[in-house]
PDB file of C-alpha atoms in Angstrom:
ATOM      1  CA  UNK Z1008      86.782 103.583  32.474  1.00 45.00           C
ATOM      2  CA  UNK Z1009      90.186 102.011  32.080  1.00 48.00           C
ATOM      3  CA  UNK Z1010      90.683  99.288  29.402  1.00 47.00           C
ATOM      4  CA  UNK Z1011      92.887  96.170  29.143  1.00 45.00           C
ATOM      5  CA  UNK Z1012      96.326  97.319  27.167  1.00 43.00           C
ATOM      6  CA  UNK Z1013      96.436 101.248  28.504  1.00 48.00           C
ATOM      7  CA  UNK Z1014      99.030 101.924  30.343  1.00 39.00           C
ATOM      8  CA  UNK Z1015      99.407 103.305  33.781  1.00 37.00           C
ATOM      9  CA  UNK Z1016     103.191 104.165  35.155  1.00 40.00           C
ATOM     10  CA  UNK Z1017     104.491 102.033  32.451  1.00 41.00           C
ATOM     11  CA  UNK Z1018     102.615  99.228  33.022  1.00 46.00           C
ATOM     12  CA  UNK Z1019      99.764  97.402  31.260  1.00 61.00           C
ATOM     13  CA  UNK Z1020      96.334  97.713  33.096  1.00 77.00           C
ATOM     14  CA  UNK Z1021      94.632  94.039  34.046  1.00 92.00           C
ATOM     15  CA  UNK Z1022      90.837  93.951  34.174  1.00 97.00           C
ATOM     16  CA  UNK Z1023      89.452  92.180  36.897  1.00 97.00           C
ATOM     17  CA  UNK Z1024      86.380  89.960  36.123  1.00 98.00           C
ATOM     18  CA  UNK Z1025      83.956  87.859  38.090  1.00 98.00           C
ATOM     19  CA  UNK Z1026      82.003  85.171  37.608  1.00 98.00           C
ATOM     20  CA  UNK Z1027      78.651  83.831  38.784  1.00 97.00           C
ATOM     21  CA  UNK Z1028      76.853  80.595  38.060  1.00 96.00           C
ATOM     22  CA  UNK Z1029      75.837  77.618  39.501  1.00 95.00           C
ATOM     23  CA  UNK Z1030      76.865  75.284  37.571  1.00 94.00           C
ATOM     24  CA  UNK Z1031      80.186  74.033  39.191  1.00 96.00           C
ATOM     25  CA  UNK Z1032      81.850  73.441  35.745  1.00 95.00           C
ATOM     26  CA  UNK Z1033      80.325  76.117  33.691  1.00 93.00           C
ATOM     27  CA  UNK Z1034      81.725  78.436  36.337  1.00 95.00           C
ATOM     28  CA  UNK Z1035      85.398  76.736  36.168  1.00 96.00           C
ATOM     29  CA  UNK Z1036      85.000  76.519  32.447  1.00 95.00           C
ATOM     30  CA  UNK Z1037      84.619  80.339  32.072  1.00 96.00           C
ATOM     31  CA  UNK Z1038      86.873  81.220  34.491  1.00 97.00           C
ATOM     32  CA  UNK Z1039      89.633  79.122  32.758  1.00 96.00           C
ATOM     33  CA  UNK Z1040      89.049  80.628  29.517  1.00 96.00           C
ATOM     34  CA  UNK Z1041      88.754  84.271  31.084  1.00 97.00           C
ATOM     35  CA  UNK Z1042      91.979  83.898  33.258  1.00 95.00           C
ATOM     36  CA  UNK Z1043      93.726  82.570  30.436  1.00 96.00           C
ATOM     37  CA  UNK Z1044      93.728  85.599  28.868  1.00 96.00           C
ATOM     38  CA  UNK Z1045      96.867  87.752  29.957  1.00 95.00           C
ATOM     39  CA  UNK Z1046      94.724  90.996  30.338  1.00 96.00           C
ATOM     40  CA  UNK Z1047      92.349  89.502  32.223  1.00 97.00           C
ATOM     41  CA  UNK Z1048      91.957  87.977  35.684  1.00 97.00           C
ATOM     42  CA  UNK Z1049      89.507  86.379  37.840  1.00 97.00           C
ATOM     43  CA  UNK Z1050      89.070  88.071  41.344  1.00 97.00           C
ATOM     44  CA  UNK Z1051      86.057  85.310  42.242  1.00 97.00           C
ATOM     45  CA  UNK Z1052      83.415  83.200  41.171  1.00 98.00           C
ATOM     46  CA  UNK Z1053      80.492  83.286  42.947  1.00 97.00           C
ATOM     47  CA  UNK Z1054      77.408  80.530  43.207  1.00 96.00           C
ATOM     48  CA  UNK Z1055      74.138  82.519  42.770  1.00 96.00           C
ATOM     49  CA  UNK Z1056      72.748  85.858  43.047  1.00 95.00           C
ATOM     50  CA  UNK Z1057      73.373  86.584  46.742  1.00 97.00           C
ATOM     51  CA  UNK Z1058      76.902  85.442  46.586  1.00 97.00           C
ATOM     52  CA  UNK Z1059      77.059  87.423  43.710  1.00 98.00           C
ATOM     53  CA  UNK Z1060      76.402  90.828  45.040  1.00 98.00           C
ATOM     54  CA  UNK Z1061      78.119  90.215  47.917  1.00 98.00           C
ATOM     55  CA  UNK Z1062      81.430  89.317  45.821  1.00 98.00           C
ATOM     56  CA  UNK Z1063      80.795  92.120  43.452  1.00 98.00           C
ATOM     57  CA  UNK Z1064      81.106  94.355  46.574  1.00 97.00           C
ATOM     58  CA  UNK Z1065      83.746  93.362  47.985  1.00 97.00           C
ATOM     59  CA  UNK Z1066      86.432  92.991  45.337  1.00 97.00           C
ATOM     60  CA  UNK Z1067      84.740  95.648  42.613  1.00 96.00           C
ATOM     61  CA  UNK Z1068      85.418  93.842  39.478  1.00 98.00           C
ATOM     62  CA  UNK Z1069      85.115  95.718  36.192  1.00 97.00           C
ATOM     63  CA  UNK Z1070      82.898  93.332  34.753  1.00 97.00           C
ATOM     64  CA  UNK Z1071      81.052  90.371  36.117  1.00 98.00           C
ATOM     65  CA  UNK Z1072      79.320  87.504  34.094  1.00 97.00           C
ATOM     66  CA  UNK Z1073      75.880  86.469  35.444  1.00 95.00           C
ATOM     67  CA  UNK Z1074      74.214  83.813  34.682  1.00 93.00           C
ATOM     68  CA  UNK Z1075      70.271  84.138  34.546  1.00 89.00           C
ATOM     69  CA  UNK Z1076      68.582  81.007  36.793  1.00 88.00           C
ATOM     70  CA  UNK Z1077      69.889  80.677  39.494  1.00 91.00           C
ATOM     71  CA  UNK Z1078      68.674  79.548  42.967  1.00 91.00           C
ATOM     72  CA  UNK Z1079      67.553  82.487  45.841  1.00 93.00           C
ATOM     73  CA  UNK Z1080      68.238  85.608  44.098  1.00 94.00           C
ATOM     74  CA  UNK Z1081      68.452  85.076  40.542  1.00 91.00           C
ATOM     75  CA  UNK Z1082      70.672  86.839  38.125  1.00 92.00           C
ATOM     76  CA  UNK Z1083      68.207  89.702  37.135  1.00 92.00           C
ATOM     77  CA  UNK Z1084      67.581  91.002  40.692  1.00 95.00           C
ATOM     78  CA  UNK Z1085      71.582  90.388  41.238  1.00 96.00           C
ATOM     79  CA  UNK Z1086      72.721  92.234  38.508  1.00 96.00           C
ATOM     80  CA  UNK Z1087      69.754  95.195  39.635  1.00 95.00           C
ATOM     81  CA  UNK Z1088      71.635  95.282  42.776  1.00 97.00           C
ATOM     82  CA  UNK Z1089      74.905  94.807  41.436  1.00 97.00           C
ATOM     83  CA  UNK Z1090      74.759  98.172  38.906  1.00 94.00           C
ATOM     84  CA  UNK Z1091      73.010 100.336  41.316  1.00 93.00           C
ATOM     85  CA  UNK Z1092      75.728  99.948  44.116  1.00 95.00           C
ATOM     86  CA  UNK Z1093      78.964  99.335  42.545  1.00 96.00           C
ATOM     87  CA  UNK Z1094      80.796 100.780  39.077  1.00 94.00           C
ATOM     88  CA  UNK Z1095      80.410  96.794  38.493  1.00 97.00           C
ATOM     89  CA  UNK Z1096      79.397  96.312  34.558  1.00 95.00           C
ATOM     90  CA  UNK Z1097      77.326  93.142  34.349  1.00 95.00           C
ATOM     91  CA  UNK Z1098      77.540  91.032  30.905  1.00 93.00           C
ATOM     92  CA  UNK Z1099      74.557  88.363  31.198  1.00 90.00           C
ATOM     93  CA  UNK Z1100      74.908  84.506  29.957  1.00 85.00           C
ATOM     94  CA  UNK Z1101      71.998  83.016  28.853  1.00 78.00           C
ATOM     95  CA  UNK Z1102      71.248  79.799  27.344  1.00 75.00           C
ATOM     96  CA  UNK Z1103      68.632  81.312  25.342  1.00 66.00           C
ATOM     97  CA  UNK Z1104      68.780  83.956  23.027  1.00 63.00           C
ATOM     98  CA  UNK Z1105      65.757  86.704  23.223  1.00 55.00           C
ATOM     99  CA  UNK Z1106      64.603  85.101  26.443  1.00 57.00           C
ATOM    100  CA  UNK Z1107      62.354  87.022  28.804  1.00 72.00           C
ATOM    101  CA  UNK Z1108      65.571  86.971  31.205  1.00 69.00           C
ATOM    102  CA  UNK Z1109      67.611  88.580  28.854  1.00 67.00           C
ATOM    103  CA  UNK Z1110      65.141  91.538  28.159  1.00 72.00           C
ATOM    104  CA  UNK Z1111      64.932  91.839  32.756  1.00 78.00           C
ATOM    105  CA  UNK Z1112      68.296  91.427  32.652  1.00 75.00           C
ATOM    106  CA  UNK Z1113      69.118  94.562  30.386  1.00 75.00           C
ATOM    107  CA  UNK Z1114      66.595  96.995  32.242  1.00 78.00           C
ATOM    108  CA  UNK Z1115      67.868  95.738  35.216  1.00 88.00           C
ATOM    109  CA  UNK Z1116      71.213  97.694  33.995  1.00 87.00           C
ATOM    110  CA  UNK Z1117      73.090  94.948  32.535  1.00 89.00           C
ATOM    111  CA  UNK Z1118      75.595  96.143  29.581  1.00 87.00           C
ATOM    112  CA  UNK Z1119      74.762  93.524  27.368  1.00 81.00           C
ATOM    113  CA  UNK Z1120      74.523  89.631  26.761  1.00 79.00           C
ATOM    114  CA  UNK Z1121      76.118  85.929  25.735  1.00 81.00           C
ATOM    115  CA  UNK Z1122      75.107  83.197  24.510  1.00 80.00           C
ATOM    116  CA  UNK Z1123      76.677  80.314  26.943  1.00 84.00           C
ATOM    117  CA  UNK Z1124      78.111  78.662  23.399  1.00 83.00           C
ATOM    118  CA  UNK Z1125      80.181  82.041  22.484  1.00 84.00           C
ATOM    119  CA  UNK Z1126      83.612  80.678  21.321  1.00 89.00           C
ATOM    120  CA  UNK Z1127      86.666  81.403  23.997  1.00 93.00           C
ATOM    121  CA  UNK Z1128      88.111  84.105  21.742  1.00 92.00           C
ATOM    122  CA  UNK Z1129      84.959  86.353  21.434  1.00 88.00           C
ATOM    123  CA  UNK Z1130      84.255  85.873  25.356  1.00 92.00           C
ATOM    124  CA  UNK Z1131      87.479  87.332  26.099  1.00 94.00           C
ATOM    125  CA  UNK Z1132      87.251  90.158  23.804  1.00 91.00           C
ATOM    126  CA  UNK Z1133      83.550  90.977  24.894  1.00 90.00           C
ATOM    127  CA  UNK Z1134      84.679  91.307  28.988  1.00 94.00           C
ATOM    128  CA  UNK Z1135      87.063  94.133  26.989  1.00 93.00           C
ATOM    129  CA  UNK Z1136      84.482  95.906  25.237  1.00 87.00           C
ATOM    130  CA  UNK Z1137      82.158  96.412  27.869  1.00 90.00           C
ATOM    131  CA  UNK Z1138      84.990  97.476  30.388  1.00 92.00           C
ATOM    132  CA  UNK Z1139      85.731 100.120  28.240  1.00 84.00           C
ATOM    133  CA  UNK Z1140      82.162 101.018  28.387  1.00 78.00           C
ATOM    134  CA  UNK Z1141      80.557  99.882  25.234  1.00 76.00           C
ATOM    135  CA  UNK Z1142      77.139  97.450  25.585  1.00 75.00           C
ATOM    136  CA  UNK Z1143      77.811  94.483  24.266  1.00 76.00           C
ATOM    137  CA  UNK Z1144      74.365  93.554  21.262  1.00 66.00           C
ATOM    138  CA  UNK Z1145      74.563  91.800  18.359  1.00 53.00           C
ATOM    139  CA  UNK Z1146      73.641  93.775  15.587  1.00 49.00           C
ATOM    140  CA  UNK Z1147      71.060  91.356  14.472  1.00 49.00           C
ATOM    141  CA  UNK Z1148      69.008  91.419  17.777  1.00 56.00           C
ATOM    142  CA  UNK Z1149      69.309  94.701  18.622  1.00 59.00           C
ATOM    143  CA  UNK Z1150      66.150  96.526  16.819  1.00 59.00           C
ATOM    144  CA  UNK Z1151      64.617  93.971  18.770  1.00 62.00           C
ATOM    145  CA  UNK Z1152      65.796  94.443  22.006  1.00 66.00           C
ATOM    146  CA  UNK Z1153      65.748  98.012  21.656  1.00 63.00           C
ATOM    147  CA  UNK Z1154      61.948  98.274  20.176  1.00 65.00           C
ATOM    148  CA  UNK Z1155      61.109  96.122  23.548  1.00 65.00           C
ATOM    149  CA  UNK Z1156      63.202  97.705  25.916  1.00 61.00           C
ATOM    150  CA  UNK Z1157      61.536 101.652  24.958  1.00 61.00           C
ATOM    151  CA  UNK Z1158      58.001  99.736  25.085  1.00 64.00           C
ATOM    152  CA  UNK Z1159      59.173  98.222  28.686  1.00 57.00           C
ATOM    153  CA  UNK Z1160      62.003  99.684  30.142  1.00 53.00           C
ATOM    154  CA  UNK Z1161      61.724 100.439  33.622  1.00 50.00           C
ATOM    155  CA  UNK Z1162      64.851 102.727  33.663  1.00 50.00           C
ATOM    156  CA  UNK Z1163      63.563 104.824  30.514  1.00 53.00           C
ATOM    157  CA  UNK Z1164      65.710 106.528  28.260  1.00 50.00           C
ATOM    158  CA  UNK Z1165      67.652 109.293  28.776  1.00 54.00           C
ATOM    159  CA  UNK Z1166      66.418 112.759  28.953  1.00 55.00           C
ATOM    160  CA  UNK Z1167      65.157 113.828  25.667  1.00 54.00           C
ATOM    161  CA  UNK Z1168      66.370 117.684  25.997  1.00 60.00           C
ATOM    162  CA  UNK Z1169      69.766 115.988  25.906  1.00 60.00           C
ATOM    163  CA  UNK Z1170      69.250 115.954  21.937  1.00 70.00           C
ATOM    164  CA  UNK Z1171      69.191 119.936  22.268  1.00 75.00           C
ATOM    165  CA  UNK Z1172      73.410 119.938  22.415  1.00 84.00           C
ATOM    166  CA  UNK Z1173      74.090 117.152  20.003  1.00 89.00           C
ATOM    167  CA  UNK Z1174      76.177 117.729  17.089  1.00 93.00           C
ATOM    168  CA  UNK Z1175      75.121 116.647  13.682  1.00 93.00           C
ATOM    169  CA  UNK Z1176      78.125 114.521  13.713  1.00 96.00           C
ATOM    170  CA  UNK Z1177      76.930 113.027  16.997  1.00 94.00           C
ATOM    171  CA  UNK Z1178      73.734 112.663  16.355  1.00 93.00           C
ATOM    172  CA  UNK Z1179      74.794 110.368  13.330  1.00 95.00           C
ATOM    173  CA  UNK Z1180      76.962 108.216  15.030  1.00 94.00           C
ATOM    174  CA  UNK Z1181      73.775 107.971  17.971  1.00 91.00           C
ATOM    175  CA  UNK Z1182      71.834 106.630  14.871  1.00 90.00           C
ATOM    176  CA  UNK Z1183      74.007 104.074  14.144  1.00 90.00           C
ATOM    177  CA  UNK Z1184      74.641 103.181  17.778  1.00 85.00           C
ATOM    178  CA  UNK Z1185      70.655 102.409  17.962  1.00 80.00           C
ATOM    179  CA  UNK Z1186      71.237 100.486  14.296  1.00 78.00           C
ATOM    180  CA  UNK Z1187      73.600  98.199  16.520  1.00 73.00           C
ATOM    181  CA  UNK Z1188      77.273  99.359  14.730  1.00 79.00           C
ATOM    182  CA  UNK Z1189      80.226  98.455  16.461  1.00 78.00           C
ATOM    183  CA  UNK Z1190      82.855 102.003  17.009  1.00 84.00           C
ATOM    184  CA  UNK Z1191      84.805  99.965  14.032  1.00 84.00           C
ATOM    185  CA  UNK Z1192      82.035  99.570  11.724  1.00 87.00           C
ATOM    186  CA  UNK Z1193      80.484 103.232  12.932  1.00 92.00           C
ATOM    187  CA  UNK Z1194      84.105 104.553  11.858  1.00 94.00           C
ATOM    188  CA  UNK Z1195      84.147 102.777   8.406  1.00 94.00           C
ATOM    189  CA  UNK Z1196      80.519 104.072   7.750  1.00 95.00           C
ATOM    190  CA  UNK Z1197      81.293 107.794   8.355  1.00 96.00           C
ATOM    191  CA  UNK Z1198      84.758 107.681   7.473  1.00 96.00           C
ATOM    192  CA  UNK Z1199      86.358 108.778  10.351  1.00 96.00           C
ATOM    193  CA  UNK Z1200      88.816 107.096  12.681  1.00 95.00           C
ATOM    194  CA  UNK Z1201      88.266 104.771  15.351  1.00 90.00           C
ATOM    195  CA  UNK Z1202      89.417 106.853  17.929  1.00 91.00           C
ATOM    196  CA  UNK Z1203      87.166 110.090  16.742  1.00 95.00           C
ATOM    197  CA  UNK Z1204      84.068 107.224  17.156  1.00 93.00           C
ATOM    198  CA  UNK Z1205      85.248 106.617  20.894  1.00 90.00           C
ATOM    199  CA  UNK Z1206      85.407 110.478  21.551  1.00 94.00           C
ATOM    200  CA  UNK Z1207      81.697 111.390  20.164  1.00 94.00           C
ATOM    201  CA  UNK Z1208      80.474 108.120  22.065  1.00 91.00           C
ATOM    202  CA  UNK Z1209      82.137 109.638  25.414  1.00 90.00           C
ATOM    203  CA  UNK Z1210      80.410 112.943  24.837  1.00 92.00           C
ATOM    204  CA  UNK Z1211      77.122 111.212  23.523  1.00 92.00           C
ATOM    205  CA  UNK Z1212      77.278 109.319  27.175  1.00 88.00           C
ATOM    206  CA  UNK Z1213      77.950 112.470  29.384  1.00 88.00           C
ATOM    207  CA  UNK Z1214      75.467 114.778  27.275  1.00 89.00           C
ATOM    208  CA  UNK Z1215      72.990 112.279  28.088  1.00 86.00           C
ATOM    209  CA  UNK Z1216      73.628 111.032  31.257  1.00 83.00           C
ATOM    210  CA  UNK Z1217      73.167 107.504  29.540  1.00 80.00           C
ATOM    211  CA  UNK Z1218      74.771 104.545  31.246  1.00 74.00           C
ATOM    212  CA  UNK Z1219      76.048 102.782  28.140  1.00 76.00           C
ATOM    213  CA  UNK Z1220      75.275 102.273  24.305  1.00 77.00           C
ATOM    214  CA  UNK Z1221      71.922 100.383  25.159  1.00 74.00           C
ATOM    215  CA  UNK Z1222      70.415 103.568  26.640  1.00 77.00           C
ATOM    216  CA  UNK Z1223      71.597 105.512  23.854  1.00 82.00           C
ATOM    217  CA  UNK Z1224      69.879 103.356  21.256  1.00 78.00           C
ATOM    218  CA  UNK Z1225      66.899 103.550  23.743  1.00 74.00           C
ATOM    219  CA  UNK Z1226      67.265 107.570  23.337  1.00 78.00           C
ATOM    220  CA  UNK Z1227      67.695 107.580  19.825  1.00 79.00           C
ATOM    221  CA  UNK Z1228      64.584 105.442  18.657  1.00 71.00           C
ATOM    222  CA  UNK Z1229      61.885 107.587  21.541  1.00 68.00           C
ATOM    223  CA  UNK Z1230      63.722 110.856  19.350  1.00 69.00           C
ATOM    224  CA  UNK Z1231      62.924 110.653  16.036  1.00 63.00           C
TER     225      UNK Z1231
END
């Protein structure tokens, strides 16, 4: 998954992002902060969940945000749609934190959530963290989300005989990932570098066939 700031030919990488809401100036309001940003640009803005998938397919953004209640199709069934036909990562606003949309939203596939309120700085850098391919849960929620996601989740976690190649040092870092530790503060904690976090993570993901960081926490709280 490319990331804002790497490099291809020489030149710095752009991540295209989409937005859907129908709210007429929530949507411009996002946008504007999101295309302000020189990494980042906005391929489309869509007005509900129809629109939504059908923008999602047709320019492939590398991360969409999707607003929950919408009219038709809401954002749950969208973003459903959305991650099981495209390479699309969802990141869902809600008005609400906890709210029974946010927990559909996630097993629906959606990487992770935002409060509507988040401050233009951190929704800029959280449209970067889940195109590089981490979920995107506040360490304070997450035991939460993650105790009713493996009580609920429709996708289930990842195969458990996954755990059988796992490294010790991997299988710490999964047990921080399900704690809800950033790479940074995952790195601090085991004393290691950022970039050795990023490479266990990769392998964590491809050992387990996982989407993202959410269905790793899922696999490491059914495993223990």
């Amino acid at each position: 998954m490319r990331r804002a700031g790497d490099r291809i030919d020489g030149a710095h990488v752009t991540l295209r992002v989409a937005v859907a809401d129908d709210q007429p100036l929530v949507r411009a309001g996002i946008s504007g902060i999101l295309d302000a940003a020189d990494d980042l640009e906005i391929v489309g803005e869509a007005v509900d969940g129809a629109s939504a998938v059908e923008l999602a397919a047709m320019t492939e953004p590398d991360v969409l945000l999707m607003d929950v209640r919408m009219p038709g199709m809401d954002g749950i069934e969208a973003t459903r749609t959305i991650v099981g036909r495209t390479r699309t990562r969802v990141i869902v606003l809600t008005t609400f934190d906890l709210d029974e949309y946010l927990f559909g939203a996630l097993q629906a596939g959606a990487s992770g959530f935002l409060l509507k309120d988040t401050p233009a700085a951190q929704l800029q850098e959280a449209v970067r963290i889940v195109a590089s391919g981490e979920a995107l849960l506040a360490p304070g929620v997450t035991r939460r989300v993650i105790d009713r996601l493996v009580e609920q989740s429709s996708t289930g976690p990842p195969a458990t005989n996954a755990l059988t190649t796992v490294t010790r040092r991997e299988r710490e870092v999964l047990d921080l990932i399900a704690q809800g530790l950033s790479n940074a503060e995952i790195a601090a904690h085991l004393h290691i570098t950022h970039g050795t976090v990023k490479t266990h993570v990769s392998s964590l993901l491809g050992k387990a066939n996982a989407r993202d960081r959410i269905q790793l926490a899922i696999l490491a709280h059914t495993t223990r």
